[in-house]
Amino acid sequence: MNEPEDRPTGKVREIPDGETSESVPSGEESSAPVMASAAMHAASGMLYRELVELSPDAISVADLSGRITMMNTPGARMLGLESERAALGKTWLDFIVPEQRAEVGPRLRSALLNGMTGFQEYEIVRRDGSRFPAEVRATLLRNDQGELVGGMG
């Protein structure tokens, strides 16, 4: 009994930039797209978010002004926030103890402009006012055109 020619066999081929993913049948390549490029991009965004949420570490993203645009659940819990949304619009400096802000501000700006900071130790203040030491590392985020858009730490 003959199998249909376009039946996928699970083989995968490298996909050059700009093409869509495809199933590769045994013996010859199929040109029927499985997922459009836009759908792949959306799926990679969902994958990224899932990876960030699975991390036990606090992870947040800030724009160039230092305003938080995303925080994972462990980060919100660590800061005593009711949800990740409670961090949105605040700056990373809002969670540094007041007596360290003048020192930390220039370091965070430098990290956003120049790259990774390495590990830095800061004293963090929770929503209830309690404090704890934290080891923080930030890195740059760029868009598809290579333009600096913010940082993640």
Coordinates of C-alpha atoms in Angstrom, one line a residue:
M1 CA 0.0 0.0 0.0
N2 CA 1.4 3.4 -1.0
E3 CA 1.6 6.2 1.5
P4 CA 0.8 9.8 0.4
E5 CA 3.9 11.7 -0.8
D6 CA 3.3 14.6 1.5
R7 CA 3.0 12.7 4.8
P8 CA 5.4 14.1 7.4
T9 CA 8.0 11.7 8.8
G10 CA 9.3 13.9 11.5
K11 CA 12.5 14.9 9.6
V12 CA 13.5 18.5 10.0
R13 CA 15.6 20.7 7.8
E14 CA 17.3 24.0 8.6
I15 CA 15.1 27.0 7.8
P16 CA 16.8 30.0 6.3
D17 CA 15.8 33.4 7.6
G18 CA 12.6 34.7 6.1
E19 CA 11.2 31.3 5.2
T20 CA 8.4 29.4 7.1
S21 CA 8.8 26.1 8.9
E22 CA 7.9 23.0 6.9
S23 CA 7.4 19.3 7.4
V24 CA 10.0 17.4 5.5
P25 CA 8.6 14.1 4.1
S26 CA 10.8 11.1 3.5
G27 CA 12.7 11.5 0.2
E28 CA 11.7 15.0 -0.8
E29 CA 10.9 18.4 0.8
S30 CA 7.4 19.7 1.0
S31 CA 6.7 23.3 0.4
A32 CA 3.4 23.4 2.4
P33 CA 4.0 25.8 5.3
V34 CA 3.0 24.5 8.7
M35 CA 3.3 27.8 10.4
A36 CA 3.6 31.4 9.0
S37 CA 6.4 33.6 10.1
A38 CA 4.1 35.8 12.1
A39 CA 2.7 32.8 13.9
M40 CA 6.3 31.6 14.7
H41 CA 7.1 35.0 16.1
A42 CA 4.0 34.9 18.3
A43 CA 4.8 31.4 19.4
S44 CA 8.4 32.4 20.3
G45 CA 7.0 35.3 22.4
M46 CA 4.8 32.9 24.3
L47 CA 7.7 30.5 24.8
Y48 CA 9.8 33.4 26.1
R49 CA 7.1 34.4 28.5
E50 CA 6.7 30.8 29.7
L51 CA 10.5 30.5 30.3
V52 CA 10.5 33.7 32.3
E53 CA 7.6 32.6 34.4
L54 CA 9.2 29.2 35.1
S55 CA 12.3 30.8 36.5
P56 CA 12.4 30.8 40.3
D57 CA 14.4 34.1 40.0
A58 CA 12.9 37.5 39.8
I59 CA 13.0 38.8 36.2
S60 CA 11.9 42.1 35.0
V61 CA 12.1 44.2 31.8
A62 CA 12.4 48.0 31.7
D63 CA 12.4 50.5 28.9
L64 CA 15.1 53.0 28.4
S65 CA 13.8 55.3 31.0
G66 CA 14.0 52.5 33.6
R67 CA 10.2 52.0 33.8
I68 CA 9.2 48.4 34.3
T69 CA 7.2 47.0 31.4
M70 CA 7.2 43.3 32.5
M71 CA 7.9 41.3 35.7
N72 CA 7.5 37.7 36.3
T73 CA 5.4 36.2 39.2
P74 CA 8.5 35.3 41.4
G75 CA 9.6 38.9 41.1
A76 CA 6.3 40.3 42.2
R77 CA 6.2 37.8 45.1
M78 CA 9.7 38.7 46.2
L79 CA 8.7 42.4 46.3
G80 CA 5.5 41.7 48.2
L81 CA 3.3 42.9 45.3
E82 CA -0.2 41.5 44.8
S83 CA 0.6 40.8 41.1
E84 CA 3.1 41.5 38.4
R85 CA 0.9 44.3 37.1
A86 CA 1.6 46.2 40.3
A87 CA 5.2 46.7 39.2
L88 CA 4.3 48.1 35.8
G89 CA 5.2 51.8 35.4
K90 CA 7.5 51.8 38.4
T91 CA 11.2 52.1 38.0
W92 CA 13.8 49.6 39.2
L93 CA 15.0 52.4 41.5
D94 CA 11.6 52.4 43.3
F95 CA 12.6 49.0 44.8
I96 CA 16.1 50.1 45.9
V97 CA 16.3 51.3 49.5
P98 CA 16.2 55.2 49.5
E99 CA 19.7 55.6 50.9
Q100 CA 21.3 53.7 48.0
R101 CA 19.3 55.3 45.1
A102 CA 21.7 58.1 44.4
E103 CA 24.5 55.5 44.0
V104 CA 22.5 52.9 42.1
G105 CA 20.8 55.2 39.6
P106 CA 23.9 56.0 37.6
R107 CA 24.9 52.3 37.6
L108 CA 21.5 51.2 36.2
R109 CA 21.6 53.9 33.6
S110 CA 25.1 52.8 32.6
A111 CA 23.9 49.2 32.4
L112 CA 21.1 50.3 30.0
L113 CA 23.5 52.2 27.8
N114 CA 26.6 50.1 27.9
G115 CA 25.7 46.5 28.5
M116 CA 25.7 44.0 31.3
T117 CA 26.5 45.1 34.8
G118 CA 27.9 41.8 36.1
F119 CA 26.5 41.0 39.4
Q120 CA 25.7 43.8 41.8
E121 CA 24.5 43.6 45.3
Y122 CA 21.7 46.0 46.3
E123 CA 19.4 46.3 49.3
I124 CA 15.8 45.9 48.1
V125 CA 12.7 47.3 49.8
R126 CA 9.4 45.3 49.7
R127 CA 6.0 46.9 49.5
D128 CA 5.6 46.5 53.2
G129 CA 8.9 48.3 53.9
S130 CA 10.9 45.2 54.9
R131 CA 14.3 45.0 53.3
F132 CA 16.5 42.2 51.9
P133 CA 19.8 41.9 50.1
A134 CA 19.7 41.0 46.4
E135 CA 22.2 40.1 43.8
V136 CA 21.2 41.7 40.5
R137 CA 22.4 41.4 37.0
A138 CA 21.1 43.4 34.0
T139 CA 21.6 43.0 30.3
L140 CA 20.6 45.1 27.2
L141 CA 17.5 44.4 25.1
R142 CA 17.5 45.3 21.4
N143 CA 14.8 45.2 18.8
D144 CA 15.0 43.4 15.4
Q145 CA 16.8 46.4 13.9
G146 CA 19.5 46.2 16.7
E147 CA 18.3 49.4 18.4
L148 CA 18.5 49.6 22.1
V149 CA 15.0 49.4 23.7
G150 CA 15.6 48.6 27.3
G151 CA 17.1 46.2 29.8
M152 CA 16.3 43.0 31.6
G153 CA 17.5 42.0 35.0

